[in-house]
Coordinates of C-alpha atoms in Angstrom, one line a residue:
X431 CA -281.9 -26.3 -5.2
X432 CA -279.2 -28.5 -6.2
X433 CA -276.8 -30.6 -4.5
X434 CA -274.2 -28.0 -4.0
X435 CA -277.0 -25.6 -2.4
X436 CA -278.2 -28.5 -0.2
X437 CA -275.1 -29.5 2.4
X438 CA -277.4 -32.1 4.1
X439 CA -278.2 -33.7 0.4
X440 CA -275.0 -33.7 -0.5
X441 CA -273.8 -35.8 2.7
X442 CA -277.1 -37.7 2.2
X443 CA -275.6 -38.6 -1.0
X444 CA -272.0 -39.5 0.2
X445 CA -273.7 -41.7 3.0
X446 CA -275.0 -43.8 -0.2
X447 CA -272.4 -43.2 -3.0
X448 CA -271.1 -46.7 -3.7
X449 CA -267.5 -45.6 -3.4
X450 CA -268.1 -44.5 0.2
X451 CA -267.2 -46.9 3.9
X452 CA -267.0 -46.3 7.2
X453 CA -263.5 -46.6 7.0
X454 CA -263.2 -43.3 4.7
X455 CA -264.0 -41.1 8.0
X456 CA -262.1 -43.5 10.3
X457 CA -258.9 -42.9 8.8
X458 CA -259.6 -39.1 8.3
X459 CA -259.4 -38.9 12.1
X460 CA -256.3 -40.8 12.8
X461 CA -254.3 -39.1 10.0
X462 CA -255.6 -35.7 12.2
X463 CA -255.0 -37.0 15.0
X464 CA -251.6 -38.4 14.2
X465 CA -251.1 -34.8 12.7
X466 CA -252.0 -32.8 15.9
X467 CA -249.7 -35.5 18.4
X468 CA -246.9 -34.9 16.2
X469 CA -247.3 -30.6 16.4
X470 CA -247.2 -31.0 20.4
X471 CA -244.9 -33.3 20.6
X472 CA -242.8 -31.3 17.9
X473 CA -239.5 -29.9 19.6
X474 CA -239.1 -32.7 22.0
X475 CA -236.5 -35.2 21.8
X476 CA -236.9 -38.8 23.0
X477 CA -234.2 -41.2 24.4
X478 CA -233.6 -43.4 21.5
X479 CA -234.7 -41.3 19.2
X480 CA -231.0 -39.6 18.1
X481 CA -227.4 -41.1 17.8
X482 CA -225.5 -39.6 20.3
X483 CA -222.4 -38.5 19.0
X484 CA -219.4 -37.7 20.6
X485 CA -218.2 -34.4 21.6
X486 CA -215.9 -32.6 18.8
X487 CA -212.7 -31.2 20.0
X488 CA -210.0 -29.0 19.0
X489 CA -207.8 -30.3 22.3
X490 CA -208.8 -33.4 23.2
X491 CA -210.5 -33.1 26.0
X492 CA -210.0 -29.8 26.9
X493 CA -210.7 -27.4 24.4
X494 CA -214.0 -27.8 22.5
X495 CA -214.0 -27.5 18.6
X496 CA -216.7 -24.3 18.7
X497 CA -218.0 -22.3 21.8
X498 CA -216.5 -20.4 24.3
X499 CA -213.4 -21.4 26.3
X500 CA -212.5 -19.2 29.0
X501 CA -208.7 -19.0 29.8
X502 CA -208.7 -17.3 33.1
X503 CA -205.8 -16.7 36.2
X504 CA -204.2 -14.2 38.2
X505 CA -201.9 -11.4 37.1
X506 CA -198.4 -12.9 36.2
X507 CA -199.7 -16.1 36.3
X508 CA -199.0 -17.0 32.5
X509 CA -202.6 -16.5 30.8
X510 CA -200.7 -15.3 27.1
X511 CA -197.9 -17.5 27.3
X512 CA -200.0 -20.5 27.4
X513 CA -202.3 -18.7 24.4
X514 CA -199.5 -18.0 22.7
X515 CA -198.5 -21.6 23.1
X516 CA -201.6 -22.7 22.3
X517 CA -201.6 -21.0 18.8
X518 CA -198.1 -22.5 18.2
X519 CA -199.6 -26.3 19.1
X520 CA -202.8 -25.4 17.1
X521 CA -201.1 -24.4 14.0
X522 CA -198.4 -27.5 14.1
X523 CA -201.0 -30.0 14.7
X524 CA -199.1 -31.1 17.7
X525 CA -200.5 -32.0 21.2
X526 CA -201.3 -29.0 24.1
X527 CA -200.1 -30.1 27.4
X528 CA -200.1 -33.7 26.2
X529 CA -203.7 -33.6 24.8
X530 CA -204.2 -34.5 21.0
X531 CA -204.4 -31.5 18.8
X532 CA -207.5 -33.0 16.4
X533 CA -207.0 -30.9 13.7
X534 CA -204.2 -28.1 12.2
X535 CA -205.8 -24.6 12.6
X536 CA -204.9 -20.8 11.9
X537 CA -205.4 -18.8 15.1
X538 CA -206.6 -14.8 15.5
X539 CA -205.4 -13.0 18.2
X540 CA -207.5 -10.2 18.8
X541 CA -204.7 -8.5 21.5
X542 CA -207.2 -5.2 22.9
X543 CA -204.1 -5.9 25.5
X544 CA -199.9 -6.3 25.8
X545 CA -200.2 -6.1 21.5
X546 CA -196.8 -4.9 21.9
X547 CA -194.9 -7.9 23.3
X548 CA -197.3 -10.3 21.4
X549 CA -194.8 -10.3 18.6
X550 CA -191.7 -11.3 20.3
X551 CA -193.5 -14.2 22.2
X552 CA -195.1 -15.4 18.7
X553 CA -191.0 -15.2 17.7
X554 CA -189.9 -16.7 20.4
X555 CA -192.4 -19.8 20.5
X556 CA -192.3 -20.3 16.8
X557 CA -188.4 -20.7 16.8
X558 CA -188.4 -22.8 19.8
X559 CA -191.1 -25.1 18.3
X560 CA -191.4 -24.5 14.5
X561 CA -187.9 -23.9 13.8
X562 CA -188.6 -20.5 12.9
X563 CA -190.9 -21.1 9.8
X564 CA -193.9 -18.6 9.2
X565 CA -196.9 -19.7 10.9
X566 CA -200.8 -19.3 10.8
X567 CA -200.9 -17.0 13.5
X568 CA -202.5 -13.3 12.7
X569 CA -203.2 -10.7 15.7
X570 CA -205.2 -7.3 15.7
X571 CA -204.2 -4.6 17.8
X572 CA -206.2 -2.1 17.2
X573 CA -209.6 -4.0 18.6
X574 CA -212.8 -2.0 18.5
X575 CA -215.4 -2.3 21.1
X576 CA -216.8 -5.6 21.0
X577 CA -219.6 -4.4 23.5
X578 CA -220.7 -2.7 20.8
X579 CA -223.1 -5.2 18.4
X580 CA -221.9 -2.6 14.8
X581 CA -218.6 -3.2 15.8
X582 CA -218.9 -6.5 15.9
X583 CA -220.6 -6.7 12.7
X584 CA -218.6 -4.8 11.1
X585 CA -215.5 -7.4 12.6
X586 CA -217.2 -10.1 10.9
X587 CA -216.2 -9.9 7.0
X588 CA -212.1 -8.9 8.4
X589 CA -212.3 -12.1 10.2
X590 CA -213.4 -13.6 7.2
X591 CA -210.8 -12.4 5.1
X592 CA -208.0 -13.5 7.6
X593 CA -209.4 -17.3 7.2
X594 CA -209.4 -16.9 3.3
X595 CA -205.8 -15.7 3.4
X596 CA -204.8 -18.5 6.3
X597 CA -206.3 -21.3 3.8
X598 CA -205.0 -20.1 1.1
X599 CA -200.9 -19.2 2.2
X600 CA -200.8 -22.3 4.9
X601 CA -203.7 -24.5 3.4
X602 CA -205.5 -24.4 6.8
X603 CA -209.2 -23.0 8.1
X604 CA -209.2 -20.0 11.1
X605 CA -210.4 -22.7 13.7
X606 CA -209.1 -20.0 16.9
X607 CA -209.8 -16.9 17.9
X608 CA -208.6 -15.3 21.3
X609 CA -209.5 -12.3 22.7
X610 CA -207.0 -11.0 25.0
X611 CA -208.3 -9.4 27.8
X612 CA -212.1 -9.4 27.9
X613 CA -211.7 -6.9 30.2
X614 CA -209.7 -4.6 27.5
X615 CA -211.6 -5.7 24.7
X616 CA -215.6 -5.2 26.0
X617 CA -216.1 -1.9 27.1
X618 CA -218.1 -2.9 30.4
X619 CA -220.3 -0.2 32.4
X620 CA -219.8 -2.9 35.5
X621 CA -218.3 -6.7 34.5
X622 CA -220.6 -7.8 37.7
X623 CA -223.3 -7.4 36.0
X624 CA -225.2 -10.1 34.5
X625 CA -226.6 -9.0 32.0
X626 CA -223.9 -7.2 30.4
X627 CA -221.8 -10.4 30.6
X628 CA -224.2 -12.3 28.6
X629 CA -224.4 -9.9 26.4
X630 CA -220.2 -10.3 25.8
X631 CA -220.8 -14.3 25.5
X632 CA -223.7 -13.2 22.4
X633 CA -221.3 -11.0 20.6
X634 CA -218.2 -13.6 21.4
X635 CA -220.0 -16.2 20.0
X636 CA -221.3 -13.8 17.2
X637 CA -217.5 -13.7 16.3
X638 CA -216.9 -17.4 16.1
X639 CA -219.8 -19.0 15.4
X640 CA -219.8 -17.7 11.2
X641 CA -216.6 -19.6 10.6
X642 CA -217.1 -22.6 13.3
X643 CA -214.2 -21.1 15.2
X644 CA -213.3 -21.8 18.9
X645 CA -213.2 -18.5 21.0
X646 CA -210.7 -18.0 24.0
X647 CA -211.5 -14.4 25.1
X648 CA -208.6 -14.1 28.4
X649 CA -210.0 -13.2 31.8
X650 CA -208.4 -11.9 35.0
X651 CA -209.6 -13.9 38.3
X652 CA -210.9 -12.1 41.3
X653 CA -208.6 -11.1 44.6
X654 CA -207.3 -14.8 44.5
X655 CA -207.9 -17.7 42.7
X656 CA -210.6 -19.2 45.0
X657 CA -213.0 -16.6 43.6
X658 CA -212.6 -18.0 40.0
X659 CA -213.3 -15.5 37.2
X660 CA -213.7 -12.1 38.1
X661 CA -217.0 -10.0 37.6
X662 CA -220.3 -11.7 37.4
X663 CA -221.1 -15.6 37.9
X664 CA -222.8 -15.6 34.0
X665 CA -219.1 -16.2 32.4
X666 CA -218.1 -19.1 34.0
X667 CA -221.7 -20.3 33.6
X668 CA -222.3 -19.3 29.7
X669 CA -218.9 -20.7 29.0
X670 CA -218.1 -24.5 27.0
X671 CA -215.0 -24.7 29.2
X672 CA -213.1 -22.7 31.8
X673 CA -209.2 -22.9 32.2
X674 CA -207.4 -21.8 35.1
X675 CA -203.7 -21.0 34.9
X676 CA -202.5 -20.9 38.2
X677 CA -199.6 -20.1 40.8
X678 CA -198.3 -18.8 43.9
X679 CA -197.4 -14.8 42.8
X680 CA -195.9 -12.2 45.8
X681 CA -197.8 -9.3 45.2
X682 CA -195.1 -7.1 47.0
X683 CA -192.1 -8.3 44.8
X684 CA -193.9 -10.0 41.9
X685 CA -192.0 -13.4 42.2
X686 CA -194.0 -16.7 40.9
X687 CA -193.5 -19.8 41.7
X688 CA -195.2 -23.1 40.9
X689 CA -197.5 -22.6 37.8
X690 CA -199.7 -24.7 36.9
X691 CA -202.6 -25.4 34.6
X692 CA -206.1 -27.1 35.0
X693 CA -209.3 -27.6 33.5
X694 CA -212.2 -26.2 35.7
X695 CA -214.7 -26.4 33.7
X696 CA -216.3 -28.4 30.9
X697 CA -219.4 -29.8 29.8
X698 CA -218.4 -32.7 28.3
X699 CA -215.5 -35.1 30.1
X700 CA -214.0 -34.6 33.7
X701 CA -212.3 -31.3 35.6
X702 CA -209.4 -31.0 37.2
X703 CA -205.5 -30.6 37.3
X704 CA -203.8 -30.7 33.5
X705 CA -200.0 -29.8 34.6
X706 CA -197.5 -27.6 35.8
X707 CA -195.2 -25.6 33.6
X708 CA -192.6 -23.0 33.9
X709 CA -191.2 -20.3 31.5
X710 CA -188.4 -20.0 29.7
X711 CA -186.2 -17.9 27.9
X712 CA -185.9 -17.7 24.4
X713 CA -183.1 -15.0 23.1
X714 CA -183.6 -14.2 19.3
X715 CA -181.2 -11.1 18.7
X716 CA -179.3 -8.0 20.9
X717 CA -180.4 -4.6 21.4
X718 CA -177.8 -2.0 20.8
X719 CA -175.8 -2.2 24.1
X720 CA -175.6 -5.8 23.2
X721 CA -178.1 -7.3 25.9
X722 CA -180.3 -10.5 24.9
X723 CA -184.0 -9.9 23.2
X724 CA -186.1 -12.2 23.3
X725 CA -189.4 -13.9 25.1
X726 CA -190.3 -16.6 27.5
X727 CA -191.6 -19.8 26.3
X728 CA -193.7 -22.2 27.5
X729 CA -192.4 -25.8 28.8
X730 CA -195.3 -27.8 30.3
X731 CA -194.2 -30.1 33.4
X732 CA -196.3 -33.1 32.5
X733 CA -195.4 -35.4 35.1
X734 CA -195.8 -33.2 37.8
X735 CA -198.9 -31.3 39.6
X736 CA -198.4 -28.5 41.0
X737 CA -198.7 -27.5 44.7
X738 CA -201.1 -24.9 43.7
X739 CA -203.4 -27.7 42.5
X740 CA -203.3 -30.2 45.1
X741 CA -203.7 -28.1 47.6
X742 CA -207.4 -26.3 45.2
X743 CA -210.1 -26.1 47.4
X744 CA -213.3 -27.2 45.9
X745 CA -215.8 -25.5 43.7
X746 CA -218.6 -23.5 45.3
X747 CA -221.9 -23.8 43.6
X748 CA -222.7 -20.8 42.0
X749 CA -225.3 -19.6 44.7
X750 CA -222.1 -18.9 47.1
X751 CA -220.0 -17.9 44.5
X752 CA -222.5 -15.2 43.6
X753 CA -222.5 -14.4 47.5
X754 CA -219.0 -14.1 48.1
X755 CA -219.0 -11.4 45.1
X756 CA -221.5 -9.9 46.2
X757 CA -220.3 -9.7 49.6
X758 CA -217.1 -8.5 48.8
X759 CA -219.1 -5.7 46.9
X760 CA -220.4 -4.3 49.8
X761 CA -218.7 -5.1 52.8
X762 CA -216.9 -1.5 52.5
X763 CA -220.5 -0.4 52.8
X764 CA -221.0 -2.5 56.5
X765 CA -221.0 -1.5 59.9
X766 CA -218.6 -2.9 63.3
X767 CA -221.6 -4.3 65.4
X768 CA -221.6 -6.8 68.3
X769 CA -223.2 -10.1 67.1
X770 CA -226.9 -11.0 68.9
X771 CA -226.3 -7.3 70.4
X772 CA -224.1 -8.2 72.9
X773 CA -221.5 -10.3 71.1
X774 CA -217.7 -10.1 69.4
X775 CA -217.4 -6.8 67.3
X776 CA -217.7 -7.5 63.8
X777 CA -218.0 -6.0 60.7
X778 CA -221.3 -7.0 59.1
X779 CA -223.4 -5.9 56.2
X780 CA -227.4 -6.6 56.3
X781 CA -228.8 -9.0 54.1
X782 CA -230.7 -6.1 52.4
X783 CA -227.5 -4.4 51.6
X784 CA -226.3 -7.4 50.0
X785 CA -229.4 -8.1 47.8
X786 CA -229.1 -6.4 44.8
X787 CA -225.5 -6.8 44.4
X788 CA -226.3 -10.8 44.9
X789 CA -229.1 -10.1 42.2
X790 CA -226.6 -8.8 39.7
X791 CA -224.5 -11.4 40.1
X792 CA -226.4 -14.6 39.7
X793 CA -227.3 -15.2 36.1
X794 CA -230.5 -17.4 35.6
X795 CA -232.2 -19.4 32.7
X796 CA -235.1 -17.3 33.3
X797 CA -236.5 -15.2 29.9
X798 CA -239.6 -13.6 32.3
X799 CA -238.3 -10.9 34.4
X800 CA -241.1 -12.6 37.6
X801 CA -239.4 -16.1 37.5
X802 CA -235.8 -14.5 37.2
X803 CA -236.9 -12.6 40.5
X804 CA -238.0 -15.5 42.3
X805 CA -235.5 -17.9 41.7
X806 CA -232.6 -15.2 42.4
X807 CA -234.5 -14.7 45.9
X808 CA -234.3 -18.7 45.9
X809 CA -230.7 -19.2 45.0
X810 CA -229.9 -16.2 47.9
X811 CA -232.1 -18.1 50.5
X812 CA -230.0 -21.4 49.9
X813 CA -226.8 -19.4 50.0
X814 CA -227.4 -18.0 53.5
X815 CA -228.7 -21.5 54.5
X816 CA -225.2 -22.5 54.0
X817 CA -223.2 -19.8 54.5
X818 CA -221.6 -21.3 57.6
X819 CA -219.8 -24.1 55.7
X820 CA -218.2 -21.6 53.5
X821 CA -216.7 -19.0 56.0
X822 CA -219.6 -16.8 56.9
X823 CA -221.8 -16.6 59.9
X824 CA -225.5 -14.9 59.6
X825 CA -228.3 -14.2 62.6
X826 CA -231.1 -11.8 63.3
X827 CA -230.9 -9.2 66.0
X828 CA -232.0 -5.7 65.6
X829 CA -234.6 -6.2 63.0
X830 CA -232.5 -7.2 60.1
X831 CA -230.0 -10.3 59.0
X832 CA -226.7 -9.8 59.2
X833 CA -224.0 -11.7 57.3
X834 CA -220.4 -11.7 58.2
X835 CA -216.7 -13.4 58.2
X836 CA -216.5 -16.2 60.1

């Protein structure tokens, strides 16, 4: 038997080869041991250990330069205009609401809603601002379902071939692309729910992401503006930025007054009021009786904030915001019962009523369906804790919890 045949020979005779010292296996083991430190510790990152860079922007400070944006508001309260306007600023390189345009992009309106009067407000902006010259502004009315993952793959390479034909006619990348409504444009089963709403942020950011594109899909807000974005809680949170456009709109004769425009969301810099603004109009021909055609225009108020801003109430944290939806859900559901049994008449729902609508409203981090669960039940429990410092009252009688307007 040789020394090949014979493992304890063979490290009998590496103990006394001449080439051989203690130091060989020594530094075997810290090179493995370095080896296994670095595969746990591999994912982690360590203060110090990056340059942190700053933020990139398309609007300074408002809009990022990739991501999501949501631009949302109540009916009439401006939401296209101020695209539109937006568009115009991006492709002249020139500030939004006083905030530094950081680079000259081509913008894609994907317009699933109002297609028809988006021409006439791209006329009417572009001669008020661009002296009429063609701009690098392309829409898309007929928008498929963007709920629909083909659809959106099939999307990808059209988009593609409006940003080769913007840098090659006006010499600038497709650095925009607004979806106008999200309501219109994803076929939702129930826009409450959480799940289908992160499902639309995947596929919006499945539509920007290829070309490094900033996406501004257009959302209505709830009943008023305090509820913030209507349907479930997962848009505002999935979202880079959130903008509001705001005012004071009579629902029985459709007059608006002070509009206004703020930032309340963003992951990077600080929230709050932008400006006001008001519309005017632009006429660029006659019809055939000879009356005026044209579109309103934009004209930002930037020295002045708008009643509707001073006057905002602060945010709720996204436990009561998923409770007031929820409640809002399924207070038609609720019953006129006296409070402790014997108290005022009010209209109440139970707290197991409102639990699954709560649960399809509050998006969490969660990948495991159990820890999902628990901190939903969590985020619920806090909510009622302090439901009386946001309008609603809650007690036990009866053998269930009620919860109801204060």
């Amino acid at each position: 038997m040789g020394l090949r045949d014979d493992p304890f020979a063979a490290e009998e005779a590496r103990l006394h080869s001449s080439d051989w010292t203690p130091m060989d296996d020594a530094l075997a083991d810290a090179v493995k041991c370095q080896a296994e430190t670095q595969r746990l510790l591999s994912g982690f990152v360590f203060d110090g250990d990056e340059a942190t860079d700053p933020p990139r922007y398309l609007v300074k400070g408002v809009v990022p330069a990739e991501g999501i944006t949501m631009v949302g508001g109540q009916s009439g309260a401006g939401k296209t205009f101020i695209v539109v306007d937006l568009a115009v600023s991006a492709a002249l390189g020139e500030p939004f609401f006083g905030h530094r345009m950081v680079e000259s992009v081509g913008t894609l309106i994907l317009a699933a809603e109002g297609a028809g009067t988006l021409s006439s407000r791209i006329e009417a902006a572009r001669r008020s601002r661009a002296q009429g010259q063609s701009l690098p502004i392309a829409w898309l009315a007929a928008v498929p379902s963007l709920s629909d993952a083909d659809e959106v793959k099939a999307l990808q390479p059209k988009i593609q071939a409006v940003a080769d034909r913007m840098l090659k006619v006006h010499g600038v990348r497709l650095g925009l692309i607004i979806i106008d409504t999200l309501a219109a444009a994803f076929a939702m089963k129930d826009e409450n729910d959480a799940a289908e709403a992160q499902q639309a942020l995947r596929h919006m950011r499945l539509i920007g992401d290829p070309i490094g594109a900033a996406v501004l899909p257009v959302h209505h807000y709830g009943k008023n503006d305090e509820t913030g974005l209507r349907g479930s809680s997962a848009y505002r949170a999935g979202a880079d930025a959130v903008i509001s456009v705001l005012a004071d709109r009579n629902q029985v004769t459709g007059e608006v007054a002070n509009r206004s425009l703020a930032l309340a969301k963003t992951r990077f810099g600080e929230e709050g009021p932008i400006a006001g603004f008001s519309l005017r109009f632009i006429q660029f021909g006659e019809d055939d009786d000879g009356d005026p055609v044209g579109a309103c225009v934009i004209d930002p108020a930037l020295d002045v904030l708008s009643p509707v801003l001073t006057k905002r109430p602060k945010k709720d944290p996204l436990p009561i915001l998923a409770l007031k939806e929820a409640f809002a859900e399924v207070i038609a559901l609720g019953r006129e019962v006296s409070v402790m049994g014997d108290g005022p008449l009010v209209r109440a729902v139970t707290v197991e009523q409102l639990r699954p609508e709560f649960r399809r409203r509050y998006v969490t981090g969660d990948v495991e369906p159990e820890k999902a669960a628990a901190t939903t039940r969590q985020a619920l429990k806090r909510a009622l804790a302090a439901c009386s410092q946001h309008g609603f009252r809650s007690g036990f009688w009866g053998g269930e919890e009620w919860l109801w307007v204060a």
